[in-house]
PDB file of C-alpha atoms in Angstrom:
ATOM      1  CA  MET Z 333     -54.925 -24.677  15.427  1.00 87.00           C
ATOM      2  CA  PRO Z 334     -56.621 -21.321  14.716  1.00 96.00           C
ATOM      3  CA  LYS Z 335     -59.123 -21.338  11.853  1.00 97.00           C
ATOM      4  CA  ILE Z 336     -60.522 -19.001   9.252  1.00 98.00           C
ATOM      5  CA  ILE Z 337     -64.321 -18.950   9.518  1.00 98.00           C
ATOM      6  CA  LYS Z 338     -65.326 -16.932   6.456  1.00 98.00           C
ATOM      7  CA  ILE Z 339     -64.637 -13.838   4.413  1.00 98.00           C
ATOM      8  CA  ASN Z 340     -65.686 -10.976   6.685  1.00 98.00           C
ATOM      9  CA  HIS Z 341     -65.461  -8.322   3.976  1.00 98.00           C
ATOM     10  CA  ILE Z 342     -63.837  -7.099   0.808  1.00 98.00           C
ATOM     11  CA  GLY Z 343     -62.482  -3.573   1.201  1.00 98.00           C
ATOM     12  CA  ILE Z 344     -62.838  -1.428  -1.892  1.00 98.00           C
ATOM     13  CA  ALA Z 345     -60.977   1.880  -2.098  1.00 98.00           C
ATOM     14  CA  VAL Z 346     -63.215   4.647  -3.452  1.00 98.00           C
ATOM     15  CA  PRO Z 347     -62.694   8.383  -3.885  1.00 97.00           C
ATOM     16  CA  ASP Z 348     -66.383   9.181  -3.270  1.00 97.00           C
ATOM     17  CA  ILE Z 349     -68.961   7.055  -1.375  1.00 98.00           C
ATOM     18  CA  ASP Z 350     -72.060   8.578  -2.980  1.00 97.00           C
ATOM     19  CA  ALA Z 351     -70.712   8.224  -6.514  1.00 97.00           C
ATOM     20  CA  SER Z 352     -69.754   4.602  -5.798  1.00 97.00           C
ATOM     21  CA  LEU Z 353     -73.234   3.804  -4.504  1.00 98.00           C
ATOM     22  CA  THR Z 354     -74.704   4.511  -7.937  1.00 97.00           C
ATOM     23  CA  PHE Z 355     -73.116   1.207  -8.949  1.00 98.00           C
ATOM     24  CA  TRP Z 356     -73.154  -0.992  -5.824  1.00 98.00           C
ATOM     25  CA  ARG Z 357     -76.577   0.076  -4.527  1.00 98.00           C
ATOM     26  CA  ASP Z 358     -78.499   1.569  -7.429  1.00 97.00           C
ATOM     27  CA  ALA Z 359     -77.321  -0.693 -10.260  1.00 97.00           C
ATOM     28  CA  LEU Z 360     -76.493  -3.993  -8.517  1.00 97.00           C
ATOM     29  CA  GLY Z 361     -79.360  -3.634  -6.038  1.00 97.00           C
ATOM     30  CA  LEU Z 362     -77.313  -4.292  -2.895  1.00 98.00           C
ATOM     31  CA  GLU Z 363     -78.561  -2.659   0.305  1.00 98.00           C
ATOM     32  CA  VAL Z 364     -76.393  -0.360   2.381  1.00 98.00           C
ATOM     33  CA  ASP Z 365     -76.503  -1.258   6.054  1.00 98.00           C
ATOM     34  CA  HIS Z 366     -74.940   2.024   7.142  1.00 97.00           C
ATOM     35  CA  VAL Z 367     -72.207   4.526   6.386  1.00 98.00           C
ATOM     36  CA  GLU Z 368     -69.951   5.616   9.218  1.00 97.00           C
ATOM     37  CA  GLU Z 369     -66.749   7.476   9.882  1.00 96.00           C
ATOM     38  CA  VAL Z 370     -64.061   5.109  11.163  1.00 91.00           C
ATOM     39  CA  ALA Z 371     -61.695   7.379  13.044  1.00 88.00           C
ATOM     40  CA  SER Z 372     -59.073   4.659  13.624  1.00 84.00           C
ATOM     41  CA  SER Z 373     -58.474   4.335   9.884  1.00 88.00           C
ATOM     42  CA  LYS Z 374     -59.263   7.960   8.906  1.00 96.00           C
ATOM     43  CA  SER Z 375     -62.017   6.915   6.543  1.00 97.00           C
ATOM     44  CA  MET Z 376     -65.705   6.894   5.767  1.00 98.00           C
ATOM     45  CA  VAL Z 377     -66.970   3.358   5.237  1.00 98.00           C
ATOM     46  CA  ALA Z 378     -70.181   2.124   3.610  1.00 98.00           C
ATOM     47  CA  PHE Z 379     -71.097  -1.331   4.934  1.00 98.00           C
ATOM     48  CA  ILE Z 380     -72.952  -3.359   2.312  1.00 98.00           C
ATOM     49  CA  PRO Z 381     -73.988  -6.874   3.385  1.00 98.00           C
ATOM     50  CA  CYS Z 382     -73.795  -9.571   0.733  1.00 98.00           C
ATOM     51  CA  GLY Z 383     -74.605 -13.058   1.993  1.00 98.00           C
ATOM     52  CA  GLU Z 384     -72.424 -13.774   5.034  1.00 98.00           C
ATOM     53  CA  SER Z 385     -69.838 -11.160   3.988  1.00 98.00           C
ATOM     54  CA  ASP Z 386     -69.790  -7.403   3.458  1.00 98.00           C
ATOM     55  CA  VAL Z 387     -68.606  -5.229   0.647  1.00 98.00           C
ATOM     56  CA  GLU Z 388     -66.975  -2.237   2.353  1.00 98.00           C
ATOM     57  CA  LEU Z 389     -66.496   0.943   0.358  1.00 98.00           C
ATOM     58  CA  VAL Z 390     -63.648   2.836   2.022  1.00 98.00           C
ATOM     59  CA  LYS Z 391     -63.159   6.519   1.300  1.00 98.00           C
ATOM     60  CA  PRO Z 392     -60.072   8.056   2.919  1.00 98.00           C
ATOM     61  CA  THR Z 393     -60.655  11.238   4.918  1.00 97.00           C
ATOM     62  CA  ALA Z 394     -56.943  12.132   5.058  1.00 96.00           C
ATOM     63  CA  ASP Z 395     -54.164  12.010   2.465  1.00 95.00           C
ATOM     64  CA  ASP Z 396     -51.697  10.102   4.624  1.00 95.00           C
ATOM     65  CA  THR Z 397     -53.629   6.831   4.912  1.00 95.00           C
ATOM     66  CA  GLY Z 398     -52.830   3.583   3.138  1.00 94.00           C
ATOM     67  CA  VAL Z 399     -56.095   3.765   1.203  1.00 97.00           C
ATOM     68  CA  ALA Z 400     -55.433   7.338   0.053  1.00 97.00           C
ATOM     69  CA  LYS Z 401     -51.963   6.338  -1.166  1.00 97.00           C
ATOM     70  CA  PHE Z 402     -53.389   3.239  -2.855  1.00 97.00           C
ATOM     71  CA  ILE Z 403     -55.885   5.346  -4.828  1.00 97.00           C
ATOM     72  CA  ALA Z 404     -53.185   7.887  -5.732  1.00 97.00           C
ATOM     73  CA  GLU Z 405     -50.792   5.191  -6.941  1.00 95.00           C
ATOM     74  CA  ARG Z 406     -53.031   2.476  -8.427  1.00 94.00           C
ATOM     75  CA  GLY Z 407     -56.453   4.033  -8.755  1.00 96.00           C
ATOM     76  CA  ALA Z 408     -59.693   3.004  -7.041  1.00 98.00           C
ATOM     77  CA  GLY Z 409     -60.476  -0.691  -6.758  1.00 98.00           C
ATOM     78  CA  MET Z 410     -60.214  -3.736  -4.498  1.00 98.00           C
ATOM     79  CA  HIS Z 411     -57.930  -2.851  -1.622  1.00 98.00           C
ATOM     80  CA  HIS Z 412     -57.986  -5.645   0.966  1.00 98.00           C
ATOM     81  CA  LEU Z 413     -59.504  -9.010   1.777  1.00 98.00           C
ATOM     82  CA  CYS Z 414     -60.584  -9.577   5.372  1.00 98.00           C
ATOM     83  CA  PHE Z 415     -60.956 -13.036   6.890  1.00 98.00           C
ATOM     84  CA  GLU Z 416     -62.731 -13.705  10.158  1.00 98.00           C
ATOM     85  CA  VAL Z 417     -60.738 -16.042  12.411  1.00 98.00           C
ATOM     86  CA  ASP Z 418     -61.642 -17.794  15.645  1.00 98.00           C
ATOM     87  CA  ASP Z 419     -58.408 -16.893  17.471  1.00 98.00           C
ATOM     88  CA  ILE Z 420     -56.412 -14.015  16.031  1.00 98.00           C
ATOM     89  CA  ASP Z 421     -53.612 -14.149  18.618  1.00 98.00           C
ATOM     90  CA  ALA Z 422     -52.942 -17.813  17.858  1.00 98.00           C
ATOM     91  CA  MET Z 423     -53.196 -17.111  14.124  1.00 98.00           C
ATOM     92  CA  LEU Z 424     -50.613 -14.306  14.313  1.00 98.00           C
ATOM     93  CA  THR Z 425     -48.265 -16.522  16.352  1.00 98.00           C
ATOM     94  CA  GLU Z 426     -48.633 -19.274  13.774  1.00 97.00           C
ATOM     95  CA  LEU Z 427     -48.115 -16.965  10.793  1.00 98.00           C
ATOM     96  CA  LYS Z 428     -44.981 -15.513  12.390  1.00 97.00           C
ATOM     97  CA  ALA Z 429     -43.631 -19.010  13.080  1.00 97.00           C
ATOM     98  CA  LYS Z 430     -44.154 -19.826   9.400  1.00 97.00           C
ATOM     99  CA  GLY Z 431     -42.158 -16.780   8.320  1.00 97.00           C
ATOM    100  CA  VAL Z 432     -45.133 -14.689   7.159  1.00 98.00           C
ATOM    101  CA  ARG Z 433     -44.476 -10.946   7.313  1.00 98.00           C
ATOM    102  CA  LEU Z 434     -47.073  -9.083   9.354  1.00 98.00           C
ATOM    103  CA  ILE Z 435     -47.937  -5.393   9.280  1.00 98.00           C
ATOM    104  CA  ASN Z 436     -49.317  -5.746  12.822  1.00 97.00           C
ATOM    105  CA  GLU Z 437     -47.250  -8.173  14.896  1.00 95.00           C
ATOM    106  CA  THR Z 438     -49.946  -8.162  17.549  1.00 97.00           C
ATOM    107  CA  ALA Z 439     -53.658  -7.589  17.095  1.00 98.00           C
ATOM    108  CA  GLN Z 440     -55.071  -4.111  17.487  1.00 96.00           C
ATOM    109  CA  VAL Z 441     -57.971  -4.119  19.925  1.00 95.00           C
ATOM    110  CA  LEU Z 442     -61.017  -2.110  18.842  1.00 90.00           C
ATOM    111  CA  PRO Z 443     -64.588  -2.107  20.132  1.00 89.00           C
ATOM    112  CA  GLY Z 444     -66.137  -5.405  19.069  1.00 94.00           C
ATOM    113  CA  ARG Z 445     -63.107  -6.784  17.292  1.00 95.00           C
ATOM    114  CA  LYS Z 446     -59.395  -7.491  17.207  1.00 97.00           C
ATOM    115  CA  MET Z 447     -57.631  -6.971  13.907  1.00 97.00           C
ATOM    116  CA  ALA Z 448     -54.295  -7.188  12.148  1.00 98.00           C
ATOM    117  CA  PHE Z 449     -52.948  -6.867   8.621  1.00 98.00           C
ATOM    118  CA  VAL Z 450     -50.655  -9.326   6.867  1.00 98.00           C
ATOM    119  CA  HIS Z 451     -48.086  -7.801   4.514  1.00 97.00           C
ATOM    120  CA  PRO Z 452     -48.787  -8.234   0.771  1.00 97.00           C
ATOM    121  CA  LYS Z 453     -45.147  -9.338   0.334  1.00 96.00           C
ATOM    122  CA  SER Z 454     -46.069 -12.607   2.024  1.00 97.00           C
ATOM    123  CA  THR Z 455     -49.435 -13.181   0.352  1.00 97.00           C
ATOM    124  CA  GLY Z 456     -48.656 -12.710  -3.319  1.00 96.00           C
ATOM    125  CA  GLY Z 457     -49.754  -9.105  -3.549  1.00 97.00           C
ATOM    126  CA  VAL Z 458     -52.992  -9.243  -1.539  1.00 98.00           C
ATOM    127  CA  LEU Z 459     -53.414  -7.036   1.525  1.00 98.00           C
ATOM    128  CA  VAL Z 460     -54.987  -9.554   3.915  1.00 98.00           C
ATOM    129  CA  GLU Z 461     -56.763  -8.387   7.049  1.00 98.00           C
ATOM    130  CA  LEU Z 462     -57.666 -10.691   9.930  1.00 98.00           C
ATOM    131  CA  TYR Z 463     -60.608 -10.047  12.246  1.00 97.00           C
ATOM    132  CA  GLN Z 464     -61.718 -11.719  15.401  1.00 98.00           C
ATOM    133  CA  LEU Z 465     -65.109 -10.557  16.578  1.00 97.00           C
ATOM    134  CA  THR Z 466     -65.188 -10.066  20.342  1.00 95.00           C
ATOM    135  CA  HIS Z 467     -68.771  -9.143  21.064  1.00 78.00           C
TER     136      HIS Z 467
ATOM    137  CA  MET I 125     -85.948  -7.629  -9.811  1.00 87.00           C
ATOM    138  CA  PRO I 126     -82.858  -9.859 -10.061  1.00 96.00           C
ATOM    139  CA  LYS I 127     -80.880 -10.259  -6.852  1.00 97.00           C
ATOM    140  CA  ILE I 128     -77.328 -10.878  -5.720  1.00 98.00           C
ATOM    141  CA  ILE I 129     -77.262 -13.923  -3.427  1.00 98.00           C
ATOM    142  CA  LYS I 130     -73.677 -13.864  -2.139  1.00 98.00           C
ATOM    143  CA  ILE I 131     -70.033 -13.501  -3.070  1.00 98.00           C
ATOM    144  CA  ASN I 132     -69.294 -16.599  -5.128  1.00 98.00           C
ATOM    145  CA  HIS I 133     -65.536 -16.065  -5.172  1.00 98.00           C
ATOM    146  CA  ILE I 134     -62.633 -13.659  -5.102  1.00 98.00           C
ATOM    147  CA  GLY I 135     -60.306 -14.216  -8.034  1.00 98.00           C
ATOM    148  CA  ILE I 136     -56.631 -13.717  -7.214  1.00 98.00           C
ATOM    149  CA  ALA I 137     -54.096 -13.490 -10.035  1.00 98.00           C
ATOM    150  CA  VAL I 138     -50.987 -15.562  -9.275  1.00 98.00           C
ATOM    151  CA  PRO I 139     -47.913 -16.416 -11.321  1.00 97.00           C
ATOM    152  CA  ASP I 140     -47.501 -19.844  -9.679  1.00 97.00           C
ATOM    153  CA  ILE I 141     -50.197 -21.943  -7.946  1.00 98.00           C
ATOM    154  CA  ASP I 142     -47.826 -24.062  -5.839  1.00 97.00           C
ATOM    155  CA  ALA I 143     -45.876 -21.065  -4.568  1.00 97.00           C
ATOM    156  CA  SER I 144     -49.147 -19.293  -3.695  1.00 97.00           C
ATOM    157  CA  LEU I 145     -50.400 -22.284  -1.736  1.00 98.00           C
ATOM    158  CA  THR I 146     -47.556 -21.890   0.740  1.00 97.00           C
ATOM    159  CA  PHE I 147     -49.503 -18.865   2.000  1.00 98.00           C
ATOM    160  CA  TRP I 148     -53.193 -19.662   1.433  1.00 98.00           C
ATOM    161  CA  ARG I 149     -53.034 -23.346   2.389  1.00 98.00           C
ATOM    162  CA  ASP I 150     -49.909 -23.876   4.475  1.00 97.00           C
ATOM    163  CA  ALA I 151     -49.850 -20.617   6.451  1.00 97.00           C
ATOM    164  CA  LEU I 152     -53.541 -19.608   6.665  1.00 98.00           C
ATOM    165  CA  GLY I 153     -54.706 -23.215   6.962  1.00 97.00           C
ATOM    166  CA  LEU I 154     -57.369 -23.040   4.241  1.00 98.00           C
ATOM    167  CA  GLU I 155     -58.133 -26.301   2.432  1.00 98.00           C
ATOM    168  CA  VAL I 156     -57.862 -26.622  -1.322  1.00 98.00           C
ATOM    169  CA  ASP I 157     -60.924 -28.279  -2.824  1.00 98.00           C
ATOM    170  CA  HIS I 158     -59.224 -28.940  -6.146  1.00 97.00           C
ATOM    171  CA  VAL I 159     -56.982 -27.455  -8.824  1.00 98.00           C
ATOM    172  CA  GLU I 160     -58.128 -27.650 -12.419  1.00 97.00           C
ATOM    173  CA  GLU I 161     -57.317 -26.313 -15.843  1.00 96.00           C
ATOM    174  CA  VAL I 162     -60.107 -23.991 -17.049  1.00 91.00           C
ATOM    175  CA  ALA I 163     -59.735 -24.077 -20.818  1.00 88.00           C
ATOM    176  CA  SER I 164     -62.314 -21.314 -21.431  1.00 84.00           C
ATOM    177  CA  SER I 165     -60.162 -18.794 -19.579  1.00 88.00           C
ATOM    178  CA  LYS I 166     -56.733 -20.321 -20.408  1.00 96.00           C
ATOM    179  CA  SER I 167     -55.847 -20.744 -16.762  1.00 97.00           C
ATOM    180  CA  MET I 168     -55.146 -23.132 -13.930  1.00 98.00           C
ATOM    181  CA  VAL I 169     -57.412 -22.423 -10.970  1.00 98.00           C
ATOM    182  CA  ALA I 170     -57.110 -23.528  -7.349  1.00 98.00           C
ATOM    183  CA  PHE I 171     -60.554 -23.561  -5.673  1.00 98.00           C
ATOM    184  CA  ILE I 172     -60.281 -22.820  -1.956  1.00 98.00           C
ATOM    185  CA  PRO I 173     -63.577 -22.793  -0.046  1.00 98.00           C
ATOM    186  CA  CYS I 174     -63.922 -20.199   2.699  1.00 98.00           C
ATOM    187  CA  GLY I 175     -67.349 -20.102   4.335  1.00 98.00           C
ATOM    188  CA  GLU I 176     -69.977 -19.760   1.615  1.00 98.00           C
ATOM    189  CA  SER I 177     -67.459 -18.271  -0.847  1.00 98.00           C
ATOM    190  CA  ASP I 178     -64.262 -19.433  -2.550  1.00 98.00           C
ATOM    191  CA  VAL I 179     -60.857 -17.914  -2.894  1.00 98.00           C
ATOM    192  CA  GLU I 180     -59.787 -18.747  -6.443  1.00 98.00           C
ATOM    193  CA  LEU I 181     -56.096 -18.583  -7.313  1.00 98.00           C
ATOM    194  CA  VAL I 182     -55.900 -18.031 -11.071  1.00 98.00           C
ATOM    195  CA  LYS I 183     -52.654 -18.722 -12.907  1.00 98.00           C
ATOM    196  CA  PRO I 184     -52.727 -17.838 -16.603  1.00 98.00           C
ATOM    197  CA  THR I 185     -51.579 -20.567 -19.018  1.00 97.00           C
ATOM    198  CA  ALA I 186     -51.176 -18.176 -21.958  1.00 96.00           C
ATOM    199  CA  ASP I 187     -49.727 -14.684 -22.278  1.00 95.00           C
ATOM    200  CA  ASP I 188     -52.738 -13.182 -24.071  1.00 95.00           C
ATOM    201  CA  THR I 189     -55.281 -13.503 -21.268  1.00 95.00           C
ATOM    202  CA  GLY I 190     -56.642 -10.716 -19.111  1.00 94.00           C
ATOM    203  CA  VAL I 191     -55.073 -12.247 -16.014  1.00 97.00           C
ATOM    204  CA  ALA I 192     -51.646 -12.548 -17.667  1.00 97.00           C
ATOM    205  CA  LYS I 193     -51.804  -8.887 -18.727  1.00 97.00           C
ATOM    206  CA  PHE I 194     -52.984  -7.881 -15.246  1.00 97.00           C
ATOM    207  CA  ILE I 195     -49.956  -9.569 -13.638  1.00 97.00           C
ATOM    208  CA  ALA I 196     -47.592  -8.056 -16.218  1.00 97.00           C
ATOM    209  CA  GLU I 197     -48.986  -4.552 -15.687  1.00 95.00           C
ATOM    210  CA  ARG I 198     -49.954  -4.410 -12.001  1.00 94.00           C
ATOM    211  CA  GLY I 199     -48.382  -7.452 -10.414  1.00 96.00           C
ATOM    212  CA  ALA I 200     -50.097 -10.382  -8.714  1.00 98.00           C
ATOM    213  CA  GLY I 201     -53.056  -9.667  -6.436  1.00 98.00           C
ATOM    214  CA  MET I 202     -56.836  -9.459  -6.274  1.00 98.00           C
ATOM    215  CA  HIS I 203     -58.165  -9.573  -9.812  1.00 98.00           C
ATOM    216  CA  HIS I 204     -61.958  -9.881  -9.752  1.00 98.00           C
ATOM    217  CA  LEU I 205     -64.950 -10.125  -7.449  1.00 98.00           C
ATOM    218  CA  CYS I 206     -67.674 -12.594  -8.445  1.00 98.00           C
ATOM    219  CA  PHE I 207     -71.256 -12.313  -7.236  1.00 98.00           C
ATOM    220  CA  GLU I 208     -73.782 -15.104  -7.545  1.00 98.00           C
ATOM    221  CA  VAL I 209     -77.126 -13.838  -8.875  1.00 98.00           C
ATOM    222  CA  ASP I 210     -80.504 -15.527  -9.167  1.00 98.00           C
ATOM    223  CA  ASP I 211     -81.191 -14.383 -12.738  1.00 98.00           C
ATOM    224  CA  ILE I 212     -78.187 -13.252 -14.746  1.00 98.00           C
ATOM    225  CA  ASP I 213     -80.116 -12.414 -17.928  1.00 98.00           C
ATOM    226  CA  ALA I 214     -82.453 -10.083 -16.025  1.00 98.00           C
ATOM    227  CA  MET I 215     -79.464  -8.601 -14.169  1.00 98.00           C
ATOM    228  CA  LEU I 216     -77.611  -7.845 -17.408  1.00 98.00           C
ATOM    229  CA  THR I 217     -80.743  -6.252 -18.909  1.00 98.00           C
ATOM    230  CA  GLU I 218     -81.133  -4.100 -15.810  1.00 97.00           C
ATOM    231  CA  LEU I 219     -77.479  -3.066 -15.702  1.00 98.00           C
ATOM    232  CA  LYS I 220     -77.592  -2.095 -19.382  1.00 97.00           C
ATOM    233  CA  ALA I 221     -80.751  -0.068 -18.815  1.00 97.00           C
ATOM    234  CA  LYS I 222     -78.939   1.766 -16.013  1.00 97.00           C
ATOM    235  CA  GLY I 223     -76.051   2.658 -18.293  1.00 97.00           C
ATOM    236  CA  VAL I 224     -73.552   0.196 -16.817  1.00 98.00           C
ATOM    237  CA  ARG I 225     -70.851  -0.855 -19.275  1.00 98.00           C
ATOM    238  CA  LEU I 226     -70.620  -4.618 -19.685  1.00 98.00           C
ATOM    239  CA  ILE I 227     -67.732  -6.681 -21.016  1.00 98.00           C
ATOM    240  CA  ASN I 228     -70.223  -9.434 -21.886  1.00 97.00           C
ATOM    241  CA  GLU I 229     -73.525  -7.996 -23.113  1.00 95.00           C
ATOM    242  CA  THR I 230     -75.107 -11.426 -22.843  1.00 97.00           C
ATOM    243  CA  ALA I 231     -74.152 -14.223 -20.479  1.00 98.00           C
ATOM    244  CA  GLN I 232     -71.692 -16.860 -21.578  1.00 96.00           C
ATOM    245  CA  VAL I 233     -73.136 -20.326 -21.055  1.00 95.00           C
ATOM    246  CA  LEU I 234     -70.735 -22.852 -19.531  1.00 90.00           C
ATOM    247  CA  PRO I 235     -71.362 -26.244 -17.912  1.00 89.00           C
ATOM    248  CA  GLY I 236     -73.102 -25.579 -14.606  1.00 93.00           C
ATOM    249  CA  ARG I 237     -73.146 -21.808 -14.867  1.00 94.00           C
ATOM    250  CA  LYS I 238     -73.840 -18.678 -16.857  1.00 97.00           C
ATOM    251  CA  MET I 239     -71.398 -15.827 -16.449  1.00 97.00           C
ATOM    252  CA  ALA I 240     -70.604 -12.283 -17.537  1.00 98.00           C
ATOM    253  CA  PHE I 241     -68.142  -9.556 -16.629  1.00 98.00           C
ATOM    254  CA  VAL I 242     -68.989  -5.933 -15.850  1.00 98.00           C
ATOM    255  CA  HIS I 243     -66.442  -3.362 -17.026  1.00 97.00           C
ATOM    256  CA  PRO I 244     -64.302  -1.776 -14.276  1.00 97.00           C
ATOM    257  CA  LYS I 245     -65.053   1.637 -15.826  1.00 96.00           C
ATOM    258  CA  SER I 246     -68.584   1.335 -14.452  1.00 97.00           C
ATOM    259  CA  THR I 247     -67.745  -0.123 -11.040  1.00 97.00           C
ATOM    260  CA  GLY I 248     -65.042   2.205  -9.766  1.00 96.00           C
ATOM    261  CA  GLY I 249     -62.101   0.073 -10.810  1.00 97.00           C
ATOM    262  CA  VAL I 250     -63.327  -3.374  -9.732  1.00 98.00           C
ATOM    263  CA  LEU I 251     -63.624  -6.155 -12.303  1.00 98.00           C
ATOM    264  CA  VAL I 252     -66.994  -7.601 -11.289  1.00 98.00           C
ATOM    265  CA  GLU I 253     -68.063 -11.034 -12.484  1.00 98.00           C
ATOM    266  CA  LEU I 254     -71.641 -12.319 -12.283  1.00 98.00           C
ATOM    267  CA  TYR I 255     -72.488 -16.020 -11.998  1.00 97.00           C
ATOM    268  CA  GLN I 256     -75.759 -17.835 -12.150  1.00 98.00           C
ATOM    269  CA  LEU I 257     -75.437 -21.488 -11.216  1.00 97.00           C
ATOM    270  CA  THR I 258     -77.509 -23.687 -13.497  1.00 95.00           C
ATOM    271  CA  HIS I 259     -77.065 -27.152 -12.037  1.00 78.00           C
TER     272      HIS I 259
END
């Protein structure tokens, strides 16, 4: 039985990383680990550790991404919730068997991790991401 | 300087706790610690531990609450992000000094915790809650 280990990160959709950091870094006092361009999701991401999880500020770098559409339709704010699992392939098999609708039927393989999104239709409106770290 | 310790919980607005548990408990395999009525926020809450944080499913029990209005206006989904801090009074003083708009200018004192909400206008659209555990 595959298991969720912890919340890996909360993804927050932002129109501007620097402007957002005036709250998350300068006001709340959180420390930014790094900011990097994530080509696979056409975004700039600020990684902000908070206990065993991260707050990830995600700024779209193209208009055709899910995050860009989310901001256009609903405004900036919490975008997705990412859980770290011990076996993502087994978890996806299990979710499918239980009738859960997946955005990614099989995990995408990226350097250091495998990942997949679960459709908000099956979660009660939450875009759930699953990660398995592979390094 | 007051500090954020970790994510205490993610609050998820749901119209029905039992229906929601078919995903969070039955499909994802998370375990529910308990479900209780929280009179102060007119809601039923399912507390679901996940690593050092909780997923909290919040079902409003009255139509005039923030969560009920959120569901009516935006639909079910992620509602707030709660950080645990070591000194909430100092944190609120600091946030005010930095021009951050607060929903609660001073912390509400409840059994076992002090809490306050930061206005989404100052966070980039995220309803941020602050907790200081006092037991």
